[in-house]
XYZ file of C-alpha atoms in Angstrom:
459
model
C 3.628 12.187 3.573
C 6.269 10.873 4.989
C 9.017 11.251 7.448
C 9.056 8.447 9.880
C 10.589 8.730 13.328
C 13.800 6.708 13.738
C 14.386 4.699 16.890
C 17.010 2.324 17.948
C 16.275 -1.193 19.440
C 18.213 -3.390 21.732
C 16.122 -6.429 20.869
C 18.379 -9.395 21.832
C 18.404 -10.890 25.286
C 21.666 -10.712 27.263
C 23.152 -14.234 27.976
C 25.897 -14.934 30.461
C 28.433 -17.269 28.805
C 29.565 -19.924 31.378
C 33.304 -19.809 31.837
C 35.230 -23.081 32.294
C 37.490 -23.472 35.186
C 40.191 -24.945 32.885
C 40.017 -22.151 30.287
C 43.621 -21.238 30.722
C 45.708 -23.417 28.384
C 49.030 -21.728 28.634
C 50.243 -24.457 31.279
C 48.041 -27.362 31.015
C 47.923 -29.873 33.963
C 46.600 -33.260 32.764
C 47.148 -34.926 36.029
C 44.710 -32.465 37.737
C 41.851 -32.946 35.160
C 39.993 -35.666 36.913
C 39.846 -33.512 40.162
C 38.913 -30.409 38.192
C 35.994 -32.109 36.554
C 33.881 -31.786 39.585
C 34.239 -28.021 40.260
C 33.930 -27.521 36.628
C 30.579 -29.376 36.574
C 29.336 -27.286 39.449
C 30.567 -24.171 37.794
C 28.623 -25.281 34.715
C 25.533 -25.895 36.686
C 25.845 -22.540 38.582
C 26.370 -20.677 35.227
C 23.339 -22.479 33.651
C 21.232 -21.162 36.481
C 22.601 -17.713 36.296
C 22.311 -17.605 32.476
C 18.477 -17.305 32.375
C 17.652 -14.909 29.576
C 17.191 -11.397 30.916
C 14.296 -9.193 29.389
C 15.283 -6.436 27.052
C 15.632 -2.804 28.554
C 13.515 -1.484 25.632
C 10.178 -2.543 24.214
C 9.949 -2.176 20.391
C 6.768 -0.751 18.732
C 6.903 -1.139 15.079
C 4.670 0.923 12.773
C 4.028 2.206 9.070
C 2.106 5.346 9.940
C 2.352 8.529 7.871
C 4.123 11.552 8.991
C 1.539 13.176 11.063
C 0.530 10.059 12.997
C 4.164 9.010 13.416
C 4.938 12.228 15.110
C 1.869 12.224 17.255
C 2.766 8.562 18.293
C 6.429 9.658 19.162
C 5.175 12.470 21.410
C 3.018 9.989 23.210
C 5.749 7.447 23.620
C 8.080 10.260 24.873
C 5.550 11.309 27.446
C 5.061 7.700 28.585
C 8.687 7.056 28.950
C 9.316 10.263 30.753
C 6.508 9.516 33.400
C 8.553 6.544 34.584
C 5.342 4.271 34.899
C 7.263 1.269 33.653
C 10.804 -0.271 34.129
C 11.309 -0.484 30.340
C 11.397 2.241 27.816
C 9.270 1.927 24.543
C 10.972 2.758 21.435
C 9.431 3.224 17.877
C 10.817 1.422 14.962
C 9.953 1.386 11.083
C 11.711 -1.807 10.269
C 10.161 -4.297 8.050
C 8.967 -7.005 10.418
C 8.251 -9.269 7.528
C 11.889 -9.299 6.270
C 13.365 -12.754 7.253
C 16.868 -11.619 6.499
C 16.465 -8.671 8.790
C 19.203 -7.929 11.394
C 16.499 -8.470 14.206
C 14.461 -11.412 12.659
C 12.107 -11.576 15.809
C 8.814 -9.901 15.881
C 8.414 -6.543 17.640
C 6.796 -6.540 20.856
C 4.041 -4.316 19.541
C 2.942 -3.678 15.902
C 0.713 -0.982 14.458
C -0.951 -2.754 11.316
C -3.303 -1.480 8.724
C -4.738 -3.361 5.633
C -2.543 -5.866 3.887
C 0.181 -5.922 6.602
C -2.429 -6.805 9.227
C -3.822 -9.726 7.047
C -0.297 -11.153 6.391
C 0.468 -10.971 10.165
C -2.813 -12.881 10.916
C -2.349 -15.626 8.358
C -1.273 -18.949 9.501
C -0.394 -19.663 13.107
C -1.408 -17.087 15.568
C 1.441 -14.778 16.372
C -0.215 -12.439 18.767
C -1.494 -12.409 22.319
C -5.043 -11.030 22.439
C -4.972 -7.443 24.027
C -7.741 -8.467 26.605
C -5.402 -11.243 27.839
C -2.387 -8.880 28.051
C -4.439 -6.425 30.119
C -5.682 -9.296 32.349
C -2.098 -10.868 32.815
C -0.791 -7.383 33.773
C -3.710 -6.830 36.189
C -4.509 -3.541 34.342
C -8.055 -2.245 34.114
C -9.313 -2.144 30.607
C -11.207 0.824 30.911
C -12.006 1.439 27.235
C -15.680 2.445 26.324
C -17.504 0.089 23.895
C -16.688 0.915 20.449
C -19.854 2.503 18.890
C -19.939 0.244 15.823
C -19.586 -3.346 14.738
C -15.760 -4.117 14.621
C -14.229 -6.189 11.806
C -13.942 -9.787 12.916
C -10.114 -9.690 13.230
C -10.585 -7.354 16.239
C -13.194 -9.204 18.040
C -12.147 -12.076 20.060
C -14.497 -14.481 22.231
C -17.426 -12.745 23.638
C -16.377 -9.561 21.769
C -13.348 -8.850 23.643
C -10.620 -6.928 21.770
C -7.733 -8.761 20.257
C -5.831 -5.445 19.335
C -6.503 -1.703 20.141
C -7.858 0.145 17.201
C -5.885 3.274 17.669
C -6.307 4.297 13.927
C -10.140 4.197 14.096
C -11.700 5.909 11.211
C -14.885 6.063 8.937
C -15.558 7.844 5.809
C -17.226 11.256 5.913
C -17.892 14.130 3.441
C -15.613 17.283 3.211
C -16.669 20.339 1.144
C -15.326 23.615 0.276
C -17.409 26.133 1.964
C -16.141 29.041 0.086
C -16.981 27.402 -3.183
C -20.447 26.681 -2.103
C -20.911 30.342 -1.098
C -19.456 31.535 -4.484
C -22.034 29.499 -6.538
C -25.120 30.431 -4.331
C -25.170 27.155 -2.271
C -25.737 27.449 1.464
C -22.461 26.318 3.207
C -24.408 25.544 6.401
C -26.824 23.223 4.837
C -24.578 20.551 2.993
C -26.467 17.877 0.803
C -27.609 14.886 2.848
C -28.813 12.779 -0.043
C -26.947 11.382 -3.286
C -29.597 13.237 -5.343
C -29.193 16.398 -3.535
C -25.538 16.221 -3.923
C -25.937 15.668 -7.541
C -27.762 18.902 -7.757
C -25.099 20.721 -5.883
C -22.367 19.333 -7.983
C -24.224 20.507 -10.983
C -24.333 23.917 -9.692
C -20.680 23.911 -9.014
C -19.900 22.639 -12.453
C -21.987 25.431 -13.952
C -20.160 27.811 -11.786
C -16.811 26.928 -13.336
C -15.374 24.341 -11.245
C -13.927 21.639 -13.236
C -13.833 18.949 -10.460
C -16.878 19.220 -8.510
C -16.442 15.839 -6.586
C -13.770 13.269 -5.866
C -13.566 10.170 -3.600
C -10.590 8.550 -1.901
C -10.814 4.703 -1.498
C -13.585 4.239 -3.982
C -14.232 0.555 -3.286
C -14.237 0.843 0.559
C -16.524 3.996 0.387
C -18.796 3.206 -2.608
C -19.000 -0.564 -1.963
C -18.360 -1.563 1.609
C -19.818 1.588 3.375
C -22.563 2.187 1.025
C -23.786 -1.409 1.540
C -23.544 -0.985 5.533
C -25.087 2.607 5.360
C -28.117 1.086 3.569
C -28.359 -2.114 5.479
C -27.235 -4.391 2.699
C -24.548 -7.114 3.295
C -21.129 -7.232 1.836
C -21.104 -10.861 2.230
C -23.714 -13.628 3.542
C -22.954 -16.589 5.607
C -22.550 -19.908 3.688
C -22.616 -23.025 5.744
C -21.156 -22.924 9.175
C -17.884 -21.024 8.559
C -18.182 -19.943 5.012
C -19.338 -16.653 3.241
C -20.354 -15.551 -0.273
C -20.042 -12.109 -1.604
C -23.372 -10.249 -1.683
C -22.199 -6.834 -3.188
C -24.189 -7.154 -6.405
C -27.724 -6.402 -4.937
C -29.906 -3.750 -6.216
C -28.895 -0.921 -3.893
C -25.139 -1.508 -4.754
C -25.931 -1.688 -8.545
C -28.031 1.438 -8.310
C -25.303 3.494 -6.471
C -22.496 2.596 -8.859
C -24.721 3.284 -11.766
C -25.047 6.728 -10.509
C -21.416 7.124 -9.848
C -20.727 5.900 -13.437
C -22.977 8.669 -14.718
C -21.360 11.305 -12.670
C -17.869 9.999 -13.891
C -19.135 10.419 -17.586
C -20.564 13.829 -16.955
C -17.208 14.884 -15.251
C -19.152 15.572 -11.856
C -16.801 12.783 -10.292
C -13.207 12.414 -10.839
C -11.352 9.373 -9.467
C -7.497 9.637 -8.933
C -6.533 6.291 -7.773
C -7.438 3.313 -5.333
C -6.185 4.887 -2.210
C -6.003 8.443 -0.847
C -4.786 10.310 -3.984
C -8.113 12.248 -3.985
C -7.218 13.974 -0.696
C -4.492 16.445 -1.942
C -6.792 17.219 -4.971
C -9.393 18.398 -2.454
C -6.921 20.141 -0.047
C -5.185 21.858 -3.109
C -8.609 23.442 -4.138
C -8.744 21.517 -7.411
C -11.912 19.601 -6.322
C -14.749 21.062 -4.195
C -16.232 18.018 -2.487
C -14.603 14.888 -1.136
C -15.541 11.593 0.514
C -12.556 10.107 2.412
C -11.681 8.717 5.811
C -12.141 11.026 8.728
C -8.514 10.525 9.388
C -7.760 12.700 6.202
C -8.600 15.794 8.342
C -5.103 16.704 9.505
C -3.642 16.831 5.924
C -6.693 18.694 4.738
C -6.430 21.256 7.629
C -2.706 21.643 6.849
C -2.871 22.236 3.069
C -6.177 23.736 2.506
C -6.427 27.493 1.860
C -10.172 27.735 2.206
C -13.018 27.371 4.786
C -13.652 23.565 5.231
C -16.913 21.934 5.982
C -17.672 18.291 7.147
C -20.758 16.390 6.832
C -22.065 12.821 6.968
C -21.620 10.577 4.133
C -25.031 10.989 1.947
C -27.597 8.326 1.602
C -30.299 7.199 -0.819
C -33.455 8.659 0.599
C -35.706 6.076 -1.290
C -33.945 3.159 0.516
C -36.134 1.943 3.347
C -34.647 2.483 6.799
C -31.597 4.204 5.545
C -29.208 5.415 6.941
C -27.964 2.741 9.321
C -24.229 2.974 10.111
C -20.966 3.236 8.351
C -17.961 1.010 9.162
C -15.116 1.250 11.491
C -11.646 0.614 9.963
C -8.117 1.714 10.409
C -4.756 0.666 11.873
C -4.691 -1.362 15.120
C -2.168 -2.162 17.797
C -1.158 -5.769 18.283
C 0.929 -7.423 20.834
C 3.136 -10.285 19.561
C 3.208 -13.552 21.249
C 5.982 -14.630 23.719
C 6.410 -11.551 25.698
C 8.034 -11.700 29.141
C 6.430 -10.567 32.353
C 7.867 -7.237 32.498
C 7.296 -6.560 28.725
C 3.593 -7.475 29.379
C 3.406 -5.040 32.230
C 5.039 -2.347 30.202
C 2.681 -2.962 27.192
C -0.335 -2.992 29.501
C 0.564 0.203 31.088
C 1.230 1.963 27.729
C -2.364 0.847 26.601
C -3.809 2.378 29.826
C -1.754 5.429 29.191
C -3.067 5.736 25.662
C -6.787 5.415 26.841
C -6.379 8.399 29.164
C -8.969 10.997 28.010
C -6.375 13.824 27.467
C -4.088 11.332 25.539
C -7.005 10.386 23.441
C -7.941 14.034 22.643
C -4.292 14.779 21.867
C -4.075 11.682 19.588
C -7.458 12.664 17.839
C -6.560 16.232 17.227
C -3.023 15.416 15.771
C -4.230 12.328 13.605
C -7.852 12.689 12.834
C -8.483 9.241 14.258
C -11.545 8.932 16.444
C -11.235 8.796 20.305
C -11.883 5.259 21.666
C -14.024 6.584 24.739
C -16.574 9.346 25.502
C -14.185 11.127 27.843
C -11.638 11.449 25.215
C -14.400 12.996 22.900
C -15.444 15.488 25.693
C -11.695 16.409 25.984
C -11.671 17.806 22.493
C -12.535 21.434 22.960
C -15.103 22.811 20.454
C -13.674 26.228 21.067
C -9.999 25.182 20.386
C -10.669 22.960 17.529
C -14.166 23.490 16.219
C -13.602 21.568 12.795
C -11.639 18.716 14.405
C -14.409 18.384 16.822
C -17.044 18.349 14.068
C -14.991 15.567 12.172
C -15.020 13.420 15.161
C -18.544 14.061 16.125
C -19.817 13.274 12.518
C -17.798 10.154 12.378
C -19.065 9.024 15.789
C -22.711 9.601 14.801
C -22.311 7.458 11.726
C -20.694 4.595 13.480
C -23.198 4.797 16.433
C -26.111 4.996 13.756
C -28.755 2.077 13.920
C -27.698 -1.593 13.999
C -28.271 -3.342 10.706
C -29.018 -6.957 9.634
C -26.564 -9.538 11.155
C -25.185 -10.432 7.859
C -24.432 -6.816 7.046
C -22.451 -6.014 10.162
C -19.143 -7.650 9.704
C -17.322 -9.897 7.178
C -14.050 -11.754 6.913
C -14.007 -11.125 3.218
C -13.967 -7.503 3.453
C -10.354 -7.570 4.886
C -8.951 -10.059 2.512
C -6.408 -8.338 0.244
C -7.234 -10.401 -2.718
C -10.958 -9.542 -2.536
C -9.967 -6.025 -2.259
C -7.641 -6.142 -5.229
C -10.482 -7.721 -7.321
C -12.874 -4.966 -6.375
C -10.252 -2.257 -7.258
C -9.811 -3.829 -10.623
C -13.392 -4.162 -11.434
C -14.242 -0.639 -10.280
C -11.653 0.523 -12.694
C -13.605 -1.196 -15.517
C -16.575 1.088 -14.456
C -14.587 4.220 -14.655
C -13.066 3.192 -18.111
C -16.708 2.725 -19.261
C -15.885 -0.870 -20.311
C -18.514 -2.421 -18.144
C -21.782 -1.397 -16.640
C -22.250 -1.358 -12.827
C -24.145 -4.628 -12.617
C -21.462 -6.499 -14.793
C -18.901 -4.863 -12.704
C -20.315 -6.226 -9.406
C -21.401 -9.615 -10.946
C -17.856 -10.235 -12.130
C -16.276 -9.245 -8.872
C -18.530 -11.742 -7.078
C -17.559 -14.509 -9.537
C -13.754 -13.720 -9.471
C -13.504 -13.196 -5.762
C -15.389 -16.299 -4.946
C -12.275 -18.442 -4.433
C -10.635 -15.810 -2.287
C -13.718 -15.671 0.036
C -13.761 -19.287 0.819
C -10.084 -19.710 1.088
C -8.680 -19.556 4.506
C -5.331 -17.922 3.245
C -5.379 -14.339 1.919
C -3.305 -15.504 -1.082
C -6.065 -17.643 -2.580
């Protein structure tokens, strides 16, 4: 995926070095040194006053986005810079901001962070200025629509105000091969809505000669985190005033993973890795149904040689009051602490620029990320981009579903990389048929316990 755009950065502030009045040593005049001391002191004081740090001419935005998103972000940055709405230019960077030996050891002004990088950035002493503060300081209206789902705790500050802008907002949906459905007698206009009806469809695809009826990207996030939220089950429960305890080994989660295990054994389900390895298997036509982040759409659109359908994540119809809502996730834009006044104004104007409805539509069409406001959603023309429109609308409907129990809505533990690693490892035990579903989840709860209660992600 992944050619990243290159950008140059002039990150260091320019300092004016004070010049001594006695700098010329070719003909020293000791006798005049006492008299020269006073003007030198004045010059030094004057130089000190003039030498206040100047703000950089460019504002660095570091990211680790894939090729499609990186190109889309570069296009937006170019438009912003060309508009002349700020004195400073924004430049993109792909440097490793965590590298202490880097040529520019300071943090970039803005960072787009996802998953582990975000958690490492947030560990320890705060290194960011909350976005709502940036917008207030710069006197920019923060006219974003309320995001239609409970956001992860790291994004929500005091009173629910955003710490960062979730520019990579995504949630899992179901993609399917409409052509394959038609070939085996399934109605491509009526995709399965329940896991049991999907099982019947997968059986039909299997009988029709398709070796990989179904695959899933990010198995733990979809089949543990989102299945829990979709059925109003908590990922973790509050324990004491600030603690949490994993609660992923309930009846609903055990039942669902037991079903997935049976599908895996019968070759209805194929798992290709912990992340998005399943996406190219679907886009390439090897597998016929895929559950993945909605942001997988641009890659699927680019590579697929068949008619693509999109539908909501299936749910278990025998679970009371299901479905509820899926979870919002993805990359977010953070502002590092210590920005100067002009930098702050530039950053705030850039955020306002990003939230323009036409920019939101442009970003969503190029990346598959969900627009952050209703106007951005409306700006995606169903005539010009029917499937992209469908992906975004399906994702928004899921996120906007019905609110669930308070414990179910958000969890600090869910974003802890060590908890995620434990879940990945235990789920692989399920696929290898070394443990049944309940043992997998019980073991995950036991192993991840210290990580859930630890403040640091490296528990």
